[in-house]
Amino acid sequence: MKRKLIEKIAKAIYEWAKQYPNVELTEVEIANAGIGDHIHVIAVAKQGFENWRELDRYKNLSEFLRKQLGYADAVRISKLLTMTEEEKDNYEWEQPDYAYLIRVHHIEFGADGSIHDRAFTPALESPFIRRPSVTKIEKAVHEWAKQHPQVEIADIEVYPSLVPNAFDVIVVAANGFENWDRWDRTDDLYEFFYQYFADSKHIGISKLMTFTEDESESHARMLSDSTD
């Protein structure tokens, strides 16, 4: 997802909410849909939605986005949800085992409408992308780390792979990787995965990377430079 498109959609939703003084947005999430360049969007309000029928507020926002974004960008939004905080808490999210969504951008607005964006991966917080297999992979990484007391896991990122029924996994350690050859530690973890999931027909690891925190930052900068 291009940063400019994320900002364009977020700003449009913010401008829409400004039309309704009773509407107080608490969060907006913008995510890859995994099908072409389609996008999923959730707008959550602390207040202002509770006495507004969901279908009506959806139609209102959808029409506004079409006018503000232009047809080409508007049709990329293949799913648009407007929710109260309670509705979001009680919503039964669709959670197939293999995620299509690659990245979710959690948008918060400053008092002046400025955008503060935190990107989440499938291993983290968005209800769009929390998957049973992600949880199993995270658990496996922590079980592996117990075998190596010097290893302190800082982050685990799990992405759906282009290979069917498989995942790409990045493991970042705060300690314990710095004096361990990257190939050796990655191979050690891969062998552990092979044994851990030996009886599972539904979890495959097609790409595995292990990073120190410094290595992870360098990798993230490289990816950012390639997508801007």
mmCIF file of N, CA and C in Angstrom, residues 128-206:
data_model
loop_
_atom_site.group_PDB
_atom_site.id
_atom_site.type_symbol
_atom_site.label_atom_id
_atom_site.label_comp_id
_atom_site.label_asym_id
_atom_site.label_seq_id
_atom_site.Cartn_x
_atom_site.Cartn_y
_atom_site.Cartn_z
ATOM 1 N N PHE A 128 -8.648 -7.868 11.852
ATOM 2 C CA PHE A 128 -8.733 -8.328 10.476
ATOM 3 C C PHE A 128 -7.864 -9.566 10.244
ATOM 4 N N ILE A 129 -6.721 -9.623 10.914
ATOM 5 C CA ILE A 129 -5.695 -10.542 10.462
ATOM 6 C C ILE A 129 -5.172 -11.489 11.533
ATOM 7 N N ARG A 130 -5.810 -11.517 12.673
ATOM 8 C CA ARG A 130 -5.374 -12.470 13.690
ATOM 9 C C ARG A 130 -5.831 -13.853 13.252
ATOM 10 N N ARG A 131 -4.926 -14.776 13.025
ATOM 11 C CA ARG A 131 -5.261 -16.075 12.486
ATOM 12 C C ARG A 131 -4.765 -17.195 13.406
ATOM 13 N N PRO A 132 -5.473 -18.319 13.467
ATOM 14 C CA PRO A 132 -5.027 -19.421 14.312
ATOM 15 C C PRO A 132 -3.598 -19.876 14.016
ATOM 16 N N SER A 133 -3.237 -19.942 12.740
ATOM 17 C CA SER A 133 -1.888 -20.398 12.391
ATOM 18 C C SER A 133 -0.825 -19.430 12.869
ATOM 19 N N VAL A 134 -1.132 -18.130 12.858
ATOM 20 C CA VAL A 134 -0.177 -17.138 13.350
ATOM 21 C C VAL A 134 0.129 -17.408 14.820
ATOM 22 N N THR A 135 -0.914 -17.664 15.591
ATOM 23 C CA THR A 135 -0.738 -17.959 17.015
ATOM 24 C C THR A 135 0.128 -19.202 17.219
ATOM 25 N N LYS A 136 -0.093 -20.232 16.405
ATOM 26 C CA LYS A 136 0.687 -21.462 16.522
ATOM 27 C C LYS A 136 2.162 -21.209 16.192
ATOM 28 N N ILE A 137 2.411 -20.392 15.178
ATOM 29 C CA ILE A 137 3.794 -20.089 14.799
ATOM 30 C C ILE A 137 4.481 -19.289 15.895
ATOM 31 N N GLU A 138 3.783 -18.294 16.443
ATOM 32 C CA GLU A 138 4.353 -17.518 17.548
ATOM 33 C C GLU A 138 4.703 -18.431 18.723
ATOM 34 N N LYS A 139 3.787 -19.330 19.057
ATOM 35 C CA LYS A 139 4.031 -20.248 20.178
ATOM 36 C C LYS A 139 5.255 -21.114 19.908
ATOM 37 N N ALA A 140 5.379 -21.578 18.660
ATOM 38 C CA ALA A 140 6.518 -22.413 18.301
ATOM 39 C C ALA A 140 7.832 -21.654 18.460
ATOM 40 N N VAL A 141 7.862 -20.381 18.054
ATOM 41 C CA VAL A 141 9.074 -19.573 18.190
ATOM 42 C C VAL A 141 9.465 -19.448 19.658
ATOM 43 N N HIS A 142 8.487 -19.194 20.509
ATOM 44 C CA HIS A 142 8.790 -19.052 21.941
ATOM 45 C C HIS A 142 9.246 -20.379 22.554
ATOM 46 N N GLU A 143 8.691 -21.480 22.078
ATOM 47 C CA GLU A 143 9.144 -22.788 22.564
ATOM 48 C C GLU A 143 10.589 -23.039 22.131
ATOM 49 N N TRP A 144 10.904 -22.654 20.898
ATOM 50 C CA TRP A 144 12.281 -22.796 20.415
ATOM 51 C C TRP A 144 13.237 -21.950 21.252
ATOM 52 N N ALA A 145 12.824 -20.710 21.551
ATOM 53 C CA ALA A 145 13.693 -19.796 22.307
ATOM 54 C C ALA A 145 14.000 -20.328 23.705
ATOM 55 N N LYS A 146 13.090 -21.109 24.274
ATOM 56 C CA LYS A 146 13.330 -21.674 25.603
ATOM 57 C C LYS A 146 14.548 -22.591 25.601
ATOM 58 N N GLN A 147 14.868 -23.152 24.438
ATOM 59 C CA GLN A 147 16.026 -24.037 24.335
ATOM 60 C C GLN A 147 17.335 -23.247 24.341
ATOM 61 N N HIS A 148 17.236 -21.953 24.132
ATOM 62 C CA HIS A 148 18.411 -21.097 24.030
ATOM 63 C C HIS A 148 18.233 -19.933 25.005
ATOM 64 N N PRO A 149 18.624 -20.100 26.276
ATOM 65 C CA PRO A 149 18.371 -19.090 27.321
ATOM 66 C C PRO A 149 18.921 -17.710 26.997
ATOM 67 N N GLN A 150 19.934 -17.643 26.125
ATOM 68 C CA GLN A 150 20.508 -16.339 25.791
ATOM 69 C C GLN A 150 19.626 -15.554 24.828
ATOM 70 N N VAL A 151 18.659 -16.230 24.208
ATOM 71 C CA VAL A 151 17.820 -15.590 23.194
ATOM 72 C C VAL A 151 16.610 -14.929 23.846
ATOM 73 N N GLU A 152 16.475 -13.630 23.621
ATOM 74 C CA GLU A 152 15.313 -12.866 24.086
ATOM 75 C C GLU A 152 14.553 -12.351 22.867
ATOM 76 N N ILE A 153 13.383 -12.926 22.624
ATOM 77 C CA ILE A 153 12.595 -12.557 21.445
ATOM 78 C C ILE A 153 12.001 -11.161 21.622
ATOM 79 N N ALA A 154 12.206 -10.318 20.615
ATOM 80 C CA ALA A 154 11.666 -8.959 20.652
ATOM 81 C C ALA A 154 10.423 -8.822 19.780
ATOM 82 N N ASP A 155 10.354 -9.573 18.688
ATOM 83 C CA ASP A 155 9.228 -9.415 17.766
ATOM 84 C C ASP A 155 9.145 -10.651 16.877
ATOM 85 N N ILE A 156 7.923 -10.970 16.484
ATOM 86 C CA ILE A 156 7.677 -12.057 15.530
ATOM 87 C C ILE A 156 6.703 -11.525 14.488
ATOM 88 N N GLU A 157 7.075 -11.595 13.230
ATOM 89 C CA GLU A 157 6.199 -11.139 12.148
ATOM 90 C C GLU A 157 5.874 -12.336 11.263
ATOM 91 N N VAL A 158 4.594 -12.491 10.964
ATOM 92 C CA VAL A 158 4.138 -13.619 10.154
ATOM 93 C C VAL A 158 3.311 -13.087 8.996
ATOM 94 N N TYR A 159 3.715 -13.444 7.779
ATOM 95 C CA TYR A 159 3.033 -12.973 6.582
ATOM 96 C C TYR A 159 2.546 -14.161 5.761
ATOM 97 N N PRO A 160 1.382 -14.056 5.144
ATOM 98 C CA PRO A 160 0.965 -15.116 4.221
ATOM 99 C C PRO A 160 1.912 -15.156 3.032
ATOM 100 N N SER A 161 2.325 -16.333 2.661
ATOM 101 C CA SER A 161 3.274 -16.502 1.571
ATOM 102 C C SER A 161 2.554 -16.592 0.229
ATOM 103 N N LEU A 162 3.301 -16.377 -0.834
ATOM 104 C CA LEU A 162 2.758 -16.618 -2.171
ATOM 105 C C LEU A 162 2.570 -18.109 -2.410
ATOM 106 N N VAL A 163 3.244 -18.921 -1.605
ATOM 107 C CA VAL A 163 3.071 -20.369 -1.668
ATOM 108 C C VAL A 163 1.786 -20.739 -0.919
ATOM 109 N N PRO A 164 0.861 -21.478 -1.532
ATOM 110 C CA PRO A 164 -0.399 -21.824 -0.855
ATOM 111 C C PRO A 164 -0.160 -22.519 0.482
ATOM 112 N N ASN A 165 -0.969 -22.154 1.457
ATOM 113 C CA ASN A 165 -0.934 -22.792 2.786
ATOM 114 C C ASN A 165 0.421 -22.665 3.475
ATOM 115 N N ALA A 166 1.072 -21.544 3.258
ATOM 116 C CA ALA A 166 2.392 -21.353 3.869
ATOM 117 C C ALA A 166 2.559 -19.908 4.316
ATOM 118 N N PHE A 167 3.580 -19.680 5.152
ATOM 119 C CA PHE A 167 3.819 -18.357 5.711
ATOM 120 C C PHE A 167 5.290 -17.973 5.581
ATOM 121 N N ASP A 168 5.518 -16.670 5.515
ATOM 122 C CA ASP A 168 6.855 -16.107 5.662
ATOM 123 C C ASP A 168 6.973 -15.594 7.095
ATOM 124 N N VAL A 169 8.086 -15.887 7.745
ATOM 125 C CA VAL A 169 8.244 -15.581 9.166
ATOM 126 C C VAL A 169 9.541 -14.799 9.386
ATOM 127 N N ILE A 170 9.435 -13.726 10.167
ATOM 128 C CA ILE A 170 10.595 -12.959 10.600
ATOM 129 C C ILE A 170 10.632 -12.987 12.125
ATOM 130 N N VAL A 171 11.775 -13.363 12.671
ATOM 131 C CA VAL A 171 11.965 -13.397 14.121
ATOM 132 C C VAL A 171 13.080 -12.416 14.484
ATOM 133 N N VAL A 172 12.775 -11.505 15.408
ATOM 134 C CA VAL A 172 13.748 -10.495 15.840
ATOM 135 C C VAL A 172 14.067 -10.739 17.313
ATOM 136 N N ALA A 173 15.358 -10.723 17.646
ATOM 137 C CA ALA A 173 15.780 -10.950 19.027
ATOM 138 C C ALA A 173 16.446 -9.705 19.597
ATOM 139 N N ALA A 174 16.094 -9.363 20.828
ATOM 140 C CA ALA A 174 16.762 -8.264 21.524
ATOM 141 C C ALA A 174 18.153 -8.683 21.970
ATOM 142 N N ASN A 175 18.300 -9.966 22.293
ATOM 143 C CA ASN A 175 19.592 -10.521 22.714
ATOM 144 C C ASN A 175 19.709 -11.952 22.218
ATOM 145 N N GLY A 176 20.951 -12.406 22.042
ATOM 146 C CA GLY A 176 21.188 -13.813 21.755
ATOM 147 C C GLY A 176 21.509 -14.137 20.314
ATOM 148 N N PHE A 177 21.259 -13.196 19.392
ATOM 149 C CA PHE A 177 21.558 -13.442 17.988
ATOM 150 C C PHE A 177 22.880 -12.814 17.545
ATOM 151 N N GLU A 178 23.356 -11.852 18.338
ATOM 152 C CA GLU A 178 24.476 -11.025 17.877
ATOM 153 C C GLU A 178 25.760 -11.831 17.654
ATOM 154 N N ASN A 179 25.979 -12.898 18.393
ATOM 155 C CA ASN A 179 27.183 -13.717 18.222
ATOM 156 C C ASN A 179 26.868 -15.091 17.642
ATOM 157 N N TRP A 180 25.723 -15.192 16.992
ATOM 158 C CA TRP A 180 25.273 -16.447 16.405
ATOM 159 C C TRP A 180 25.117 -16.211 14.908
ATOM 160 N N ASP A 181 25.856 -16.921 14.105
ATOM 161 C CA ASP A 181 25.788 -16.747 12.654
ATOM 162 C C ASP A 181 24.347 -16.826 12.163
ATOM 163 N N ARG A 182 23.990 -15.882 11.290
ATOM 164 C CA ARG A 182 22.581 -15.796 10.866
ATOM 165 C C ARG A 182 22.115 -17.083 10.210
ATOM 166 N N TRP A 183 22.954 -17.675 9.377
ATOM 167 C CA TRP A 183 22.563 -18.917 8.722
ATOM 168 C C TRP A 183 22.326 -20.022 9.755
ATOM 169 N N ASP A 184 23.225 -20.129 10.739
ATOM 170 C CA ASP A 184 23.118 -21.200 11.733
ATOM 171 C C ASP A 184 21.865 -21.040 12.591
ATOM 172 N N ARG A 185 21.589 -19.811 13.046
ATOM 173 C CA ARG A 185 20.412 -19.643 13.916
ATOM 174 C C ARG A 185 19.116 -19.842 13.126
ATOM 175 N N THR A 186 19.105 -19.399 11.871
ATOM 176 C CA THR A 186 17.907 -19.585 11.045
ATOM 177 C C THR A 186 17.690 -21.061 10.755
ATOM 178 N N ASP A 187 18.770 -21.765 10.458
ATOM 179 C CA ASP A 187 18.676 -23.204 10.190
ATOM 180 C C ASP A 187 18.211 -23.954 11.432
ATOM 181 N N ASP A 188 18.692 -23.537 12.604
ATOM 182 C CA ASP A 188 18.290 -24.165 13.857
ATOM 183 C C ASP A 188 16.789 -24.008 14.087
ATOM 184 N N LEU A 189 16.289 -22.804 13.853
ATOM 185 C CA LEU A 189 14.852 -22.556 14.027
ATOM 186 C C LEU A 189 14.034 -23.297 12.978
ATOM 187 N N TYR A 190 14.532 -23.313 11.750
ATOM 188 C CA TYR A 190 13.800 -24.017 10.693
ATOM 189 C C TYR A 190 13.661 -25.506 11.020
ATOM 190 N N GLU A 191 14.747 -26.102 11.522
ATOM 191 C CA GLU A 191 14.685 -27.513 11.899
ATOM 192 C C GLU A 191 13.693 -27.735 13.026
ATOM 193 N N PHE A 192 13.630 -26.789 13.958
ATOM 194 C CA PHE A 192 12.663 -26.886 15.056
ATOM 195 C C PHE A 192 11.235 -26.833 14.503
ATOM 196 N N PHE A 193 10.980 -25.869 13.582
ATOM 197 C CA PHE A 193 9.663 -25.789 12.952
ATOM 198 C C PHE A 193 9.299 -27.118 12.276
ATOM 199 N N TYR A 194 10.254 -27.694 11.577
ATOM 200 C CA TYR A 194 10.007 -28.940 10.842
ATOM 201 C C TYR A 194 9.525 -30.040 11.772
ATOM 202 N N GLN A 195 10.158 -30.129 12.944
ATOM 203 C CA GLN A 195 9.749 -31.134 13.917
ATOM 204 C C GLN A 195 8.456 -30.755 14.625
ATOM 205 N N TYR A 196 8.329 -29.469 14.957
ATOM 206 C CA TYR A 196 7.182 -28.987 15.731
ATOM 207 C C TYR A 196 5.879 -29.161 14.949
ATOM 208 N N PHE A 197 5.939 -28.903 13.645
ATOM 209 C CA PHE A 197 4.736 -28.989 12.819
ATOM 210 C C PHE A 197 4.695 -30.259 11.975
ATOM 211 N N ALA A 198 5.435 -31.275 12.393
ATOM 212 C CA ALA A 198 5.530 -32.499 11.605
ATOM 213 C C ALA A 198 4.173 -33.156 11.376
ATOM 214 N N ASP A 199 3.290 -33.037 12.351
ATOM 215 C CA ASP A 199 1.982 -33.685 12.249
ATOM 216 C C ASP A 199 0.908 -32.763 11.684
ATOM 217 N N SER A 200 1.295 -31.542 11.320
ATOM 218 C CA SER A 200 0.310 -30.585 10.824
ATOM 219 C C SER A 200 0.322 -30.549 9.304
ATOM 220 N N LYS A 201 -0.848 -30.637 8.717
ATOM 221 C CA LYS A 201 -0.974 -30.553 7.257
ATOM 222 C C LYS A 201 -1.315 -29.138 6.810
ATOM 223 N N HIS A 202 -1.395 -28.216 7.754
ATOM 224 C CA HIS A 202 -1.941 -26.902 7.424
ATOM 225 C C HIS A 202 -0.972 -25.745 7.645
ATOM 226 N N ILE A 203 0.228 -26.020 8.154
ATOM 227 C CA ILE A 203 1.165 -24.934 8.402
ATOM 228 C C ILE A 203 2.490 -25.229 7.710
ATOM 229 N N GLY A 204 2.872 -24.346 6.818
ATOM 230 C CA GLY A 204 4.153 -24.468 6.151
ATOM 231 C C GLY A 204 4.918 -23.164 6.288
ATOM 232 N N ILE A 205 6.226 -23.239 6.370
ATOM 233 C CA ILE A 205 7.077 -22.059 6.447
ATOM 234 C C ILE A 205 7.868 -21.998 5.141
ATOM 235 N N SER A 206 7.529 -21.046 4.282
ATOM 236 C CA SER A 206 8.199 -20.979 2.993
ATOM 237 C C SER A 206 9.409 -20.056 3.013
#
